């Protein structure tokens, strides 16, 4: 992710400010354009990083604390029973954008 003059780049994708619903000092929460369920969101570091190991300790802490904060809101809003959070850490793990992100997805018993 890279921010230049109000433009946010997530890999090769340009992200509009309307897609950003959460901001922390080192992370952003984005609406997923191809969600598994409504409310399936992405948490990304503000600084471009391909792998989790490319982040510094403060960035890792902020990324996961942001995921926890956002997930609590998702769980309450959707009255979810559980959450799935995943990090695709590299291409072999399914990463298609070439940029690190944390997926947050709420679950009910019938949509697991």
Backbone atoms as SQL, in Angstrom:
CREATE TABLE atoms (id INTEGER PRIMARY KEY, chain TEXT, resi INTEGER, resn TEXT, atom TEXT, x REAL, y REAL, z REAL);
INSERT INTO atoms VALUES
  (1, 'A', 1, 'UNK', 'N', 0.848, -1.164, 0.000),
  (2, 'A', 1, 'UNK', 'CA', 0.000, 0.000, 0.000),
  (3, 'A', 1, 'UNK', 'C', 0.888, 1.218, 0.000),
  (4, 'A', 2, 'UNK', 'N', 0.530, 2.180, -0.804),
  (5, 'A', 2, 'UNK', 'CA', 1.302, 3.393, -0.889),
  (6, 'A', 2, 'UNK', 'C', 0.338, 4.550, -1.060),
  (7, 'A', 3, 'UNK', 'N', 0.531, 5.608, -0.294),
  (8, 'A', 3, 'UNK', 'CA', -0.335, 6.784, -0.392),
  (9, 'A', 3, 'UNK', 'C', 0.431, 7.922, -1.060),
  (10, 'A', 4, 'UNK', 'N', -0.119, 8.454, -2.146),
  (11, 'A', 4, 'UNK', 'CA', 0.491, 9.558, -2.855),
  (12, 'A', 4, 'UNK', 'C', -0.598, 10.549, -3.218),
  (13, 'A', 5, 'UNK', 'N', -0.513, 11.761, -2.675),
  (14, 'A', 5, 'UNK', 'CA', -1.468, 12.830, -2.972),
  (15, 'A', 5, 'UNK', 'C', -2.913, 12.344, -2.886),
  (16, 'A', 6, 'UNK', 'N', -3.259, 11.675, -1.809),
  (17, 'A', 6, 'UNK', 'CA', -4.634, 11.236, -1.612),
  (18, 'A', 6, 'UNK', 'C', -4.993, 9.950, -2.327),
  (19, 'A', 7, 'UNK', 'N', -4.066, 9.403, -3.116),
  (20, 'A', 7, 'UNK', 'CA', -4.308, 8.140, -3.806),
  (21, 'A', 7, 'UNK', 'C', -3.687, 7.023, -2.995),
  (22, 'A', 8, 'UNK', 'N', -4.440, 5.956, -2.798),
  (23, 'A', 8, 'UNK', 'CA', -3.942, 4.808, -2.063),
  (24, 'A', 8, 'UNK', 'C', -3.781, 3.664, -3.048),
  (25, 'A', 9, 'UNK', 'N', -2.593, 3.098, -3.096),
  (26, 'A', 9, 'UNK', 'CA', -2.336, 1.953, -3.956),
  (27, 'A', 9, 'UNK', 'C', -2.213, 0.705, -3.093),
  (28, 'A', 10, 'UNK', 'N', -2.952, -0.327, -3.478),
  (29, 'A', 10, 'UNK', 'CA', -2.876, -1.631, -2.825),
  (30, 'A', 10, 'UNK', 'C', -2.435, -2.597, -3.909),
  (31, 'A', 11, 'UNK', 'N', -1.125, -2.858, -3.952),
  (32, 'A', 11, 'UNK', 'CA', -0.576, -3.597, -5.082),
  (33, 'A', 11, 'UNK', 'C', -0.802, -2.777, -6.339),
  (34, 'A', 12, 'UNK', 'N', -1.434, -3.382, -7.331),
  (35, 'A', 12, 'UNK', 'CA', -1.711, -2.692, -8.589),
  (36, 'A', 12, 'UNK', 'C', -3.065, -1.982, -8.582),
  (37, 'A', 13, 'UNK', 'N', -3.801, -2.063, -7.483),
  (38, 'A', 13, 'UNK', 'CA', -5.143, -1.500, -7.390),
  (39, 'A', 13, 'UNK', 'C', -5.134, -0.111, -6.762),
  (40, 'A', 14, 'UNK', 'N', -5.863, 0.809, -7.371),
  (41, 'A', 14, 'UNK', 'CA', -6.047, 2.137, -6.795),
  (42, 'A', 14, 'UNK', 'C', -7.263, 2.066, -5.877),
  (43, 'A', 15, 'UNK', 'N', -7.088, 2.463, -4.647),
  (44, 'A', 15, 'UNK', 'CA', -8.155, 2.420, -3.639),
  (45, 'A', 15, 'UNK', 'C', -8.691, 3.835, -3.447),
  (46, 'A', 16, 'UNK', 'N', -9.992, 3.969, -3.553),
  (47, 'A', 16, 'UNK', 'CA', -10.634, 5.262, -3.311),
  (48, 'A', 16, 'UNK', 'C', -10.815, 5.471, -1.817),
  (49, 'A', 17, 'UNK', 'N', -10.807, 6.719, -1.411),
  (50, 'A', 17, 'UNK', 'CA', -11.008, 7.024, 0.016),
  (51, 'A', 17, 'UNK', 'C', -12.332, 6.478, 0.526),
  (52, 'A', 18, 'UNK', 'N', -13.330, 6.345, -0.344),
  (53, 'A', 18, 'UNK', 'CA', -14.629, 5.809, 0.075),
  (54, 'A', 18, 'UNK', 'C', -14.544, 4.330, 0.439),
  (55, 'A', 19, 'UNK', 'N', -13.483, 3.647, 0.019),
  (56, 'A', 19, 'UNK', 'CA', -13.292, 2.242, 0.355),
  (57, 'A', 19, 'UNK', 'C', -12.580, 2.069, 1.691),
  (58, 'A', 20, 'UNK', 'N', -12.018, 3.145, 2.226),
  (59, 'A', 20, 'UNK', 'CA', -11.291, 3.103, 3.500),
  (60, 'A', 20, 'UNK', 'C', -12.268, 3.461, 4.612),
  (61, 'A', 21, 'UNK', 'N', -12.510, 2.527, 5.509),
  (62, 'A', 21, 'UNK', 'CA', -13.465, 2.757, 6.586),
  (63, 'A', 21, 'UNK', 'C', -12.796, 2.819, 7.957),
  (64, 'A', 22, 'UNK', 'N', -11.504, 2.494, 8.015),
  (65, 'A', 22, 'UNK', 'CA', -10.784, 2.456, 9.288),
  (66, 'A', 22, 'UNK', 'C', -9.368, 2.956, 9.057),
  (67, 'A', 23, 'UNK', 'N', -8.906, 3.799, 9.970),
  (68, 'A', 23, 'UNK', 'CA', -7.533, 4.295, 9.906),
  (69, 'A', 23, 'UNK', 'C', -6.906, 4.227, 11.293),
  (70, 'A', 24, 'UNK', 'N', -5.706, 3.706, 11.350),
  (71, 'A', 24, 'UNK', 'CA', -4.903, 3.745, 12.570),
  (72, 'A', 24, 'UNK', 'C', -3.571, 4.384, 12.169),
  (73, 'A', 25, 'UNK', 'N', -2.684, 4.600, 13.106),
  (74, 'A', 25, 'UNK', 'CA', -1.417, 5.231, 12.721),
  (75, 'A', 25, 'UNK', 'C', -0.632, 4.476, 11.643),
  (76, 'A', 26, 'UNK', 'N', -0.724, 3.127, 11.630),
  (77, 'A', 26, 'UNK', 'CA', 0.107, 2.353, 10.706),
  (78, 'A', 26, 'UNK', 'C', -0.683, 1.407, 9.799),
  (79, 'A', 27, 'UNK', 'N', -2.006, 1.409, 9.898),
  (80, 'A', 27, 'UNK', 'CA', -2.828, 0.464, 9.130),
  (81, 'A', 27, 'UNK', 'C', -4.093, 1.139, 8.614),
  (82, 'A', 28, 'UNK', 'N', -4.701, 0.487, 7.623),
  (83, 'A', 28, 'UNK', 'CA', -5.968, 0.933, 7.061),
  (84, 'A', 28, 'UNK', 'C', -6.921, -0.248, 6.962),
  (85, 'A', 29, 'UNK', 'N', -8.206, 0.008, 7.097),
  (86, 'A', 29, 'UNK', 'CA', -9.235, -0.998, 6.860),
  (87, 'A', 29, 'UNK', 'C', -9.943, -0.668, 5.562),
  (88, 'A', 30, 'UNK', 'N', -10.023, -1.647, 4.655),
  (89, 'A', 30, 'UNK', 'CA', -10.616, -1.443, 3.332),
  (90, 'A', 30, 'UNK', 'C', -11.809, -2.350, 3.129),
  (91, 'A', 31, 'UNK', 'N', -12.761, -1.866, 2.386),
  (92, 'A', 31, 'UNK', 'CA', -13.871, -2.697, 1.932),
  (93, 'A', 31, 'UNK', 'C', -13.323, -3.625, 0.856),
  (94, 'A', 32, 'UNK', 'N', -13.609, -4.901, 0.966),
  (95, 'A', 32, 'UNK', 'CA', -13.177, -5.873, -0.040),
  (96, 'A', 32, 'UNK', 'C', -14.122, -5.785, -1.237),
  (97, 'A', 33, 'UNK', 'N', -13.565, -5.593, -2.426),
  (98, 'A', 33, 'UNK', 'CA', -14.389, -5.460, -3.626),
  (99, 'A', 33, 'UNK', 'C', -14.944, -6.790, -4.118),
  (100, 'A', 34, 'UNK', 'N', -14.395, -7.904, -3.639),
  (101, 'A', 34, 'UNK', 'CA', -14.909, -9.229, -3.983),
  (102, 'A', 34, 'UNK', 'C', -15.110, -10.022, -2.695),
  (103, 'A', 35, 'UNK', 'N', -16.081, -9.604, -1.868),
  (104, 'A', 35, 'UNK', 'CA', -16.237, -10.225, -0.553),
  (105, 'A', 35, 'UNK', 'C', -16.821, -11.633, -0.610),
  (106, 'A', 36, 'UNK', 'N', -16.415, -12.448, 0.344),
  (107, 'A', 36, 'UNK', 'CA', -16.991, -13.782, 0.512),
  (108, 'A', 36, 'UNK', 'C', -18.401, -13.659, 1.074),
  (109, 'A', 37, 'UNK', 'N', -18.572, -12.757, 2.042),
  (110, 'A', 37, 'UNK', 'CA', -19.868, -12.394, 2.623),
  (111, 'A', 37, 'UNK', 'C', -19.875, -10.879, 2.768),
  (112, 'A', 38, 'UNK', 'N', -21.043, -10.241, 2.861),
  (113, 'A', 38, 'UNK', 'CA', -21.055, -8.803, 3.141),
  (114, 'A', 38, 'UNK', 'C', -20.283, -8.528, 4.427),
  (115, 'A', 39, 'UNK', 'N', -19.477, -7.495, 4.413),
  (116, 'A', 39, 'UNK', 'CA', -18.690, -7.191, 5.600),
  (117, 'A', 39, 'UNK', 'C', -17.320, -7.849, 5.620),
  (118, 'A', 40, 'UNK', 'N', -16.969, -8.599, 4.598),
  (119, 'A', 40, 'UNK', 'CA', -15.630, -9.182, 4.475),
  (120, 'A', 40, 'UNK', 'C', -14.676, -8.037, 4.140),
  (121, 'A', 41, 'UNK', 'N', -13.721, -7.768, 5.010),
  (122, 'A', 41, 'UNK', 'CA', -12.862, -6.598, 4.873),
  (123, 'A', 41, 'UNK', 'C', -11.386, -6.974, 4.903),
  (124, 'A', 42, 'UNK', 'N', -10.558, -6.006, 4.545),
  (125, 'A', 42, 'UNK', 'CA', -9.110, -6.176, 4.538),
  (126, 'A', 42, 'UNK', 'C', -8.484, -5.149, 5.464),
  (127, 'A', 43, 'UNK', 'N', -7.482, -5.564, 6.210),
  (128, 'A', 43, 'UNK', 'CA', -6.664, -4.654, 7.000),
  (129, 'A', 43, 'UNK', 'C', -5.274, -4.701, 6.379),
  (130, 'A', 44, 'UNK', 'N', -4.754, -3.532, 6.017),
  (131, 'A', 44, 'UNK', 'CA', -3.459, -3.480, 5.338),
  (132, 'A', 44, 'UNK', 'C', -2.525, -2.506, 6.056),
  (133, 'A', 45, 'UNK', 'N', -1.215, -2.753, 5.959),
  (134, 'A', 45, 'UNK', 'CA', -0.268, -1.778, 6.509),
  (135, 'A', 45, 'UNK', 'C', -0.217, -0.548, 5.603),
  (136, 'A', 46, 'UNK', 'N', -0.013, 0.612, 6.184),
  (137, 'A', 46, 'UNK', 'CA', 0.111, 1.833, 5.387),
  (138, 'A', 46, 'UNK', 'C', 1.372, 1.810, 4.517),
  (139, 'A', 47, 'UNK', 'N', 2.438, 1.197, 5.029),
  (140, 'A', 47, 'UNK', 'CA', 3.694, 1.103, 4.272),
  (141, 'A', 47, 'UNK', 'C', 3.649, -0.170, 3.439),
  (142, 'A', 48, 'UNK', 'N', 4.008, -0.078, 2.156),
  (143, 'A', 48, 'UNK', 'CA', 3.986, -1.283, 1.319),
  (144, 'A', 48, 'UNK', 'C', 4.861, -2.393, 1.897),
  (145, 'A', 49, 'UNK', 'N', 4.325, -3.606, 1.924),
  (146, 'A', 49, 'UNK', 'CA', 5.060, -4.772, 2.412),
  (147, 'A', 49, 'UNK', 'C', 4.511, -6.004, 1.709),
  (148, 'A', 50, 'UNK', 'N', 5.393, -6.823, 1.180),
  (149, 'A', 50, 'UNK', 'CA', 4.956, -8.065, 0.532),
  (150, 'A', 50, 'UNK', 'C', 4.733, -9.178, 1.537),
  (151, 'A', 51, 'UNK', 'N', 5.530, -9.176, 2.601),
  (152, 'A', 51, 'UNK', 'CA', 5.478, -10.264, 3.576),
  (153, 'A', 51, 'UNK', 'C', 5.386, -9.702, 4.984),
  (154, 'A', 52, 'UNK', 'N', 4.848, -10.480, 5.893),
  (155, 'A', 52, 'UNK', 'CA', 4.719, -10.072, 7.282),
  (156, 'A', 52, 'UNK', 'C', 6.087, -9.730, 7.868),
  (157, 'A', 53, 'UNK', 'N', 7.107, -10.493, 7.498),
  (158, 'A', 53, 'UNK', 'CA', 8.466, -10.266, 8.010),
  (159, 'A', 53, 'UNK', 'C', 9.063, -8.948, 7.522),
  (160, 'A', 54, 'UNK', 'N', 8.447, -8.317, 6.512),
  (161, 'A', 54, 'UNK', 'CA', 8.925, -7.026, 6.012),
  (162, 'A', 54, 'UNK', 'C', 8.497, -5.864, 6.915),
  (163, 'A', 55, 'UNK', 'N', 7.550, -6.123, 7.819),
  (164, 'A', 55, 'UNK', 'CA', 7.071, -5.089, 8.730),
  (165, 'A', 55, 'UNK', 'C', 7.925, -5.038, 9.986),
  (166, 'A', 56, 'UNK', 'N', 8.002, -3.861, 10.564),
  (167, 'A', 56, 'UNK', 'CA', 8.667, -3.704, 11.848),
  (168, 'A', 56, 'UNK', 'C', 7.722, -4.119, 12.969),
  (169, 'A', 57, 'UNK', 'N', 8.251, -4.275, 14.182),
  (170, 'A', 57, 'UNK', 'CA', 7.421, -4.701, 15.315),
  (171, 'A', 57, 'UNK', 'C', 6.209, -3.801, 15.562),
  (172, 'A', 58, 'UNK', 'N', 6.373, -2.496, 15.474),
  (173, 'A', 58, 'UNK', 'CA', 5.239, -1.585, 15.704),
  (174, 'A', 58, 'UNK', 'C', 4.174, -1.761, 14.617),
  (175, 'A', 59, 'UNK', 'N', 4.600, -1.995, 13.379),
  (176, 'A', 59, 'UNK', 'CA', 3.653, -2.193, 12.285),
  (177, 'A', 59, 'UNK', 'C', 2.880, -3.502, 12.439),
  (178, 'A', 60, 'UNK', 'N', 3.570, -4.562, 12.865),
  (179, 'A', 60, 'UNK', 'CA', 2.901, -5.843, 13.098),
  (180, 'A', 60, 'UNK', 'C', 1.867, -5.688, 14.209),
  (181, 'A', 61, 'UNK', 'N', 2.274, -5.055, 15.303),
  (182, 'A', 61, 'UNK', 'CA', 1.357, -4.862, 16.425),
  (183, 'A', 61, 'UNK', 'C', 0.143, -4.045, 15.994),
  (184, 'A', 62, 'UNK', 'N', 0.355, -2.984, 15.234),
  (185, 'A', 62, 'UNK', 'CA', -0.743, -2.136, 14.789),
  (186, 'A', 62, 'UNK', 'C', -1.661, -2.880, 13.826),
  (187, 'A', 63, 'UNK', 'N', -1.094, -3.661, 12.915),
  (188, 'A', 63, 'UNK', 'CA', -1.892, -4.425, 11.955),
  (189, 'A', 63, 'UNK', 'C', -2.844, -5.370, 12.688),
  (190, 'A', 64, 'UNK', 'N', -2.320, -6.117, 13.641),
  (191, 'A', 64, 'UNK', 'CA', -3.159, -7.098, 14.337),
  (192, 'A', 64, 'UNK', 'C', -4.103, -6.445, 15.347),
  (193, 'A', 65, 'UNK', 'N', -3.672, -5.365, 15.988),
  (194, 'A', 65, 'UNK', 'CA', -4.592, -4.651, 16.880),
  (195, 'A', 65, 'UNK', 'C', -5.722, -4.033, 16.061),
  (196, 'A', 66, 'UNK', 'N', -5.404, -3.533, 14.882),
  (197, 'A', 66, 'UNK', 'CA', -6.440, -2.992, 13.989),
  (198, 'A', 66, 'UNK', 'C', -7.407, -4.088, 13.566),
  (199, 'A', 67, 'UNK', 'N', -6.883, -5.269, 13.257),
  (200, 'A', 67, 'UNK', 'CA', -7.748, -6.398, 12.885),
  (201, 'A', 67, 'UNK', 'C', -8.676, -6.774, 14.031),
  (202, 'A', 68, 'UNK', 'N', -8.178, -6.756, 15.246),
  (203, 'A', 68, 'UNK', 'CA', -9.010, -7.072, 16.414),
  (204, 'A', 68, 'UNK', 'C', -10.095, -6.009, 16.586),
  (205, 'A', 69, 'UNK', 'N', -9.727, -4.757, 16.496),
  (206, 'A', 69, 'UNK', 'CA', -10.687, -3.659, 16.644),
  (207, 'A', 69, 'UNK', 'C', -11.787, -3.742, 15.596),
  (208, 'A', 70, 'UNK', 'N', -11.399, -3.919, 14.340),
  (209, 'A', 70, 'UNK', 'CA', -12.374, -4.009, 13.247),
  (210, 'A', 70, 'UNK', 'C', -13.248, -5.250, 13.414),
  (211, 'A', 71, 'UNK', 'N', -12.648, -6.357, 13.773),
  (212, 'A', 71, 'UNK', 'CA', -13.403, -7.600, 13.923),
  (213, 'A', 71, 'UNK', 'C', -14.451, -7.516, 15.018),
  (214, 'A', 72, 'UNK', 'N', -14.140, -6.824, 16.111),
  (215, 'A', 72, 'UNK', 'CA', -15.137, -6.631, 17.167),
  (216, 'A', 72, 'UNK', 'C', -16.355, -5.896, 16.621),
  (217, 'A', 73, 'UNK', 'N', -16.113, -4.889, 15.793),
  (218, 'A', 73, 'UNK', 'CA', -17.217, -4.153, 15.178),
  (219, 'A', 73, 'UNK', 'C', -18.016, -5.011, 14.216),
  (220, 'A', 74, 'UNK', 'N', -17.332, -5.828, 13.418),
  (221, 'A', 74, 'UNK', 'CA', -18.019, -6.736, 12.496),
  (222, 'A', 74, 'UNK', 'C', -18.882, -7.729, 13.253),
  (223, 'A', 75, 'UNK', 'N', -18.307, -8.297, 14.289),
  (224, 'A', 75, 'UNK', 'CA', -19.017, -9.304, 15.075),
  (225, 'A', 75, 'UNK', 'C', -20.298, -8.716, 15.685),
  (226, 'A', 76, 'UNK', 'N', -20.197, -7.510, 16.212),
  (227, 'A', 76, 'UNK', 'CA', -21.364, -6.866, 16.816),
  (228, 'A', 76, 'UNK', 'C', -22.396, -6.493, 15.741),
  (229, 'A', 77, 'UNK', 'N', -21.957, -5.891, 14.646),
  (230, 'A', 77, 'UNK', 'CA', -22.874, -5.430, 13.603),
  (231, 'A', 77, 'UNK', 'C', -23.633, -6.591, 12.965),
  (232, 'A', 78, 'UNK', 'N', -22.919, -7.677, 12.663),
  (233, 'A', 78, 'UNK', 'CA', -23.537, -8.824, 11.993),
  (234, 'A', 78, 'UNK', 'C', -24.049, -9.882, 12.967),
  (235, 'A', 79, 'UNK', 'N', -23.935, -9.622, 14.259),
  (236, 'A', 79, 'UNK', 'CA', -24.324, -10.584, 15.284),
  (237, 'A', 79, 'UNK', 'C', -23.699, -11.951, 14.989),
  (238, 'A', 80, 'UNK', 'N', -22.412, -11.919, 14.721),
  (239, 'A', 80, 'UNK', 'CA', -21.676, -13.113, 14.311),
  (240, 'A', 80, 'UNK', 'C', -21.375, -14.016, 15.492),
  (241, 'A', 81, 'UNK', 'N', -21.219, -15.286, 15.185),
  (242, 'A', 81, 'UNK', 'CA', -20.849, -16.288, 16.180),
  (243, 'A', 81, 'UNK', 'C', -19.345, -16.492, 16.249),
  (244, 'A', 82, 'UNK', 'N', -18.666, -16.131, 15.173),
  (245, 'A', 82, 'UNK', 'CA', -17.229, -16.362, 15.088),
  (246, 'A', 82, 'UNK', 'C', -16.646, -15.469, 14.002),
  (247, 'A', 83, 'UNK', 'N', -15.335, -15.461, 13.935),
  (248, 'A', 83, 'UNK', 'CA', -14.614, -14.683, 12.926),
  (249, 'A', 83, 'UNK', 'C', -13.517, -15.537, 12.325),
  (250, 'A', 84, 'UNK', 'N', -13.240, -15.294, 11.065),
  (251, 'A', 84, 'UNK', 'CA', -12.049, -15.854, 10.440),
  (252, 'A', 84, 'UNK', 'C', -11.140, -14.686, 10.109),
  (253, 'A', 85, 'UNK', 'N', -9.899, -14.788, 10.552),
  (254, 'A', 85, 'UNK', 'CA', -8.891, -13.808, 10.193),
  (255, 'A', 85, 'UNK', 'C', -7.740, -14.586, 9.580),
  (256, 'A', 86, 'UNK', 'N', -7.277, -14.092, 8.431),
  (257, 'A', 86, 'UNK', 'CA', -6.208, -14.802, 7.742),
  (258, 'A', 86, 'UNK', 'C', -5.229, -13.815, 7.126),
  (259, 'A', 87, 'UNK', 'N', -3.981, -14.217, 7.086),
  (260, 'A', 87, 'UNK', 'CA', -2.939, -13.449, 6.420),
  (261, 'A', 87, 'UNK', 'C', -2.363, -14.341, 5.329),
  (262, 'A', 88, 'UNK', 'N', -2.442, -13.886, 4.100),
  (263, 'A', 88, 'UNK', 'CA', -1.796, -14.608, 3.009),
  (264, 'A', 88, 'UNK', 'C', -0.390, -14.026, 2.884),
  (265, 'A', 89, 'UNK', 'N', 0.574, -14.734, 3.416),
  (266, 'A', 89, 'UNK', 'CA', 1.944, -14.248, 3.551),
  (267, 'A', 89, 'UNK', 'C', 2.807, -14.777, 2.411),
  (268, 'A', 90, 'UNK', 'N', 2.605, -14.209, 1.229),
  (269, 'A', 90, 'UNK', 'CA', 3.366, -14.611, 0.049),
  (270, 'A', 90, 'UNK', 'C', 2.494, -15.297, -0.989),
  (271, 'A', 91, 'UNK', 'N', 2.994, -15.350, -2.205),
  (272, 'A', 91, 'UNK', 'CA', 2.241, -15.901, -3.343),
  (273, 'A', 91, 'UNK', 'C', 1.838, -17.360, -3.123),
  (274, 'A', 92, 'UNK', 'N', 2.707, -18.157, -2.549),
  (275, 'A', 92, 'UNK', 'CA', 2.401, -19.575, -2.335),
  (276, 'A', 92, 'UNK', 'C', 1.260, -19.769, -1.343),
  (277, 'A', 93, 'UNK', 'N', 0.971, -18.738, -0.537),
  (278, 'A', 93, 'UNK', 'CA', -0.131, -18.803, 0.428),
  (279, 'A', 93, 'UNK', 'C', -1.435, -18.276, -0.168),
  (280, 'A', 94, 'UNK', 'N', -1.416, -17.945, -1.465),
  (281, 'A', 94, 'UNK', 'CA', -2.623, -17.474, -2.124),
  (282, 'A', 94, 'UNK', 'C', -2.685, -15.976, -2.345),
  (283, 'A', 95, 'UNK', 'N', -1.636, -15.265, -1.969),
  (284, 'A', 95, 'UNK', 'CA', -1.605, -13.813, -2.144),
  (285, 'A', 95, 'UNK', 'C', -1.620, -13.485, -3.634),
  (286, 'A', 96, 'UNK', 'N', -2.638, -12.764, -4.071),
  (287, 'A', 96, 'UNK', 'CA', -2.764, -12.449, -5.507),
  (288, 'A', 96, 'UNK', 'C', -2.392, -11.007, -5.833),
  (289, 'A', 97, 'UNK', 'N', -2.421, -10.132, -4.854),
  (290, 'A', 97, 'UNK', 'CA', -2.148, -8.713, -5.091),
  (291, 'A', 97, 'UNK', 'C', -0.658, -8.402, -4.964),
  (292, 'A', 98, 'UNK', 'N', 0.084, -9.239, -4.271),
  (293, 'A', 98, 'UNK', 'CA', 1.511, -8.990, -4.083),
  (294, 'A', 98, 'UNK', 'C', 1.790, -8.047, -2.931),
  (295, 'A', 99, 'UNK', 'N', 0.766, -7.812, -2.100),
  (296, 'A', 99, 'UNK', 'CA', 0.885, -6.938, -0.940),
  (297, 'A', 99, 'UNK', 'C', 0.235, -7.629, 0.256),
  (298, 'A', 100, 'UNK', 'N', 0.870, -7.507, 1.395),
  (299, 'A', 100, 'UNK', 'CA', 0.374, -8.113, 2.620),
  (300, 'A', 100, 'UNK', 'C', -0.974, -7.530, 3.017),
  (301, 'A', 101, 'UNK', 'N', -1.880, -8.379, 3.458),
  (302, 'A', 101, 'UNK', 'CA', -3.141, -7.919, 4.038),
  (303, 'A', 101, 'UNK', 'C', -3.662, -8.979, 4.997),
  (304, 'A', 102, 'UNK', 'N', -4.524, -8.539, 5.887),
  (305, 'A', 102, 'UNK', 'CA', -5.212, -9.437, 6.809),
  (306, 'A', 102, 'UNK', 'C', -6.689, -9.418, 6.435),
  (307, 'A', 103, 'UNK', 'N', -7.251, -10.568, 6.137),
  (308, 'A', 103, 'UNK', 'CA', -8.665, -10.695, 5.817),
  (309, 'A', 103, 'UNK', 'C', -9.445, -10.882, 7.105),
  (310, 'A', 104, 'UNK', 'N', -10.557, -10.193, 7.250),
  (311, 'A', 104, 'UNK', 'CA', -11.457, -10.378, 8.386),
  (312, 'A', 104, 'UNK', 'C', -12.830, -10.689, 7.830),
  (313, 'A', 105, 'UNK', 'N', -13.387, -11.802, 8.277),
  (314, 'A', 105, 'UNK', 'CA', -14.672, -12.265, 7.770),
  (315, 'A', 105, 'UNK', 'C', -15.485, -12.818, 8.934),
  (316, 'A', 106, 'UNK', 'N', -16.721, -12.358, 9.082),
  (317, 'A', 106, 'UNK', 'CA', -17.585, -12.832, 10.168),
  (318, 'A', 106, 'UNK', 'C', -18.287, -14.109, 9.741),
  (319, 'A', 107, 'UNK', 'N', -18.695, -14.904, 10.707),
  (320, 'A', 107, 'UNK', 'CA', -19.327, -16.194, 10.414),
  (321, 'A', 107, 'UNK', 'C', -20.515, -16.447, 11.327),
  (322, 'A', 108, 'UNK', 'N', -21.512, -17.071, 10.763),
  (323, 'A', 108, 'UNK', 'CA', -22.622, -17.672, 11.505),
  (324, 'A', 108, 'UNK', 'C', -22.544, -19.170, 11.259),
  (325, 'A', 109, 'UNK', 'N', -23.198, -19.943, 12.059),
  (326, 'A', 109, 'UNK', 'CA', -23.148, -21.386, 11.903),
  (327, 'A', 109, 'UNK', 'C', -23.550, -21.815, 10.486),
  (328, 'A', 110, 'UNK', 'N', -24.518, -21.140, 9.875),
  (329, 'A', 110, 'UNK', 'CA', -24.984, -21.549, 8.547),
  (330, 'A', 110, 'UNK', 'C', -24.160, -20.962, 7.400),
  (331, 'A', 111, 'UNK', 'N', -23.188, -20.094, 7.652),
  (332, 'A', 111, 'UNK', 'CA', -22.362, -19.614, 6.541),
  (333, 'A', 111, 'UNK', 'C', -20.895, -20.030, 6.699),
  (334, 'A', 112, 'UNK', 'N', -20.627, -20.974, 7.602),
  (335, 'A', 112, 'UNK', 'CA', -19.275, -21.483, 7.754),
  (336, 'A', 112, 'UNK', 'C', -19.106, -22.528, 6.718);
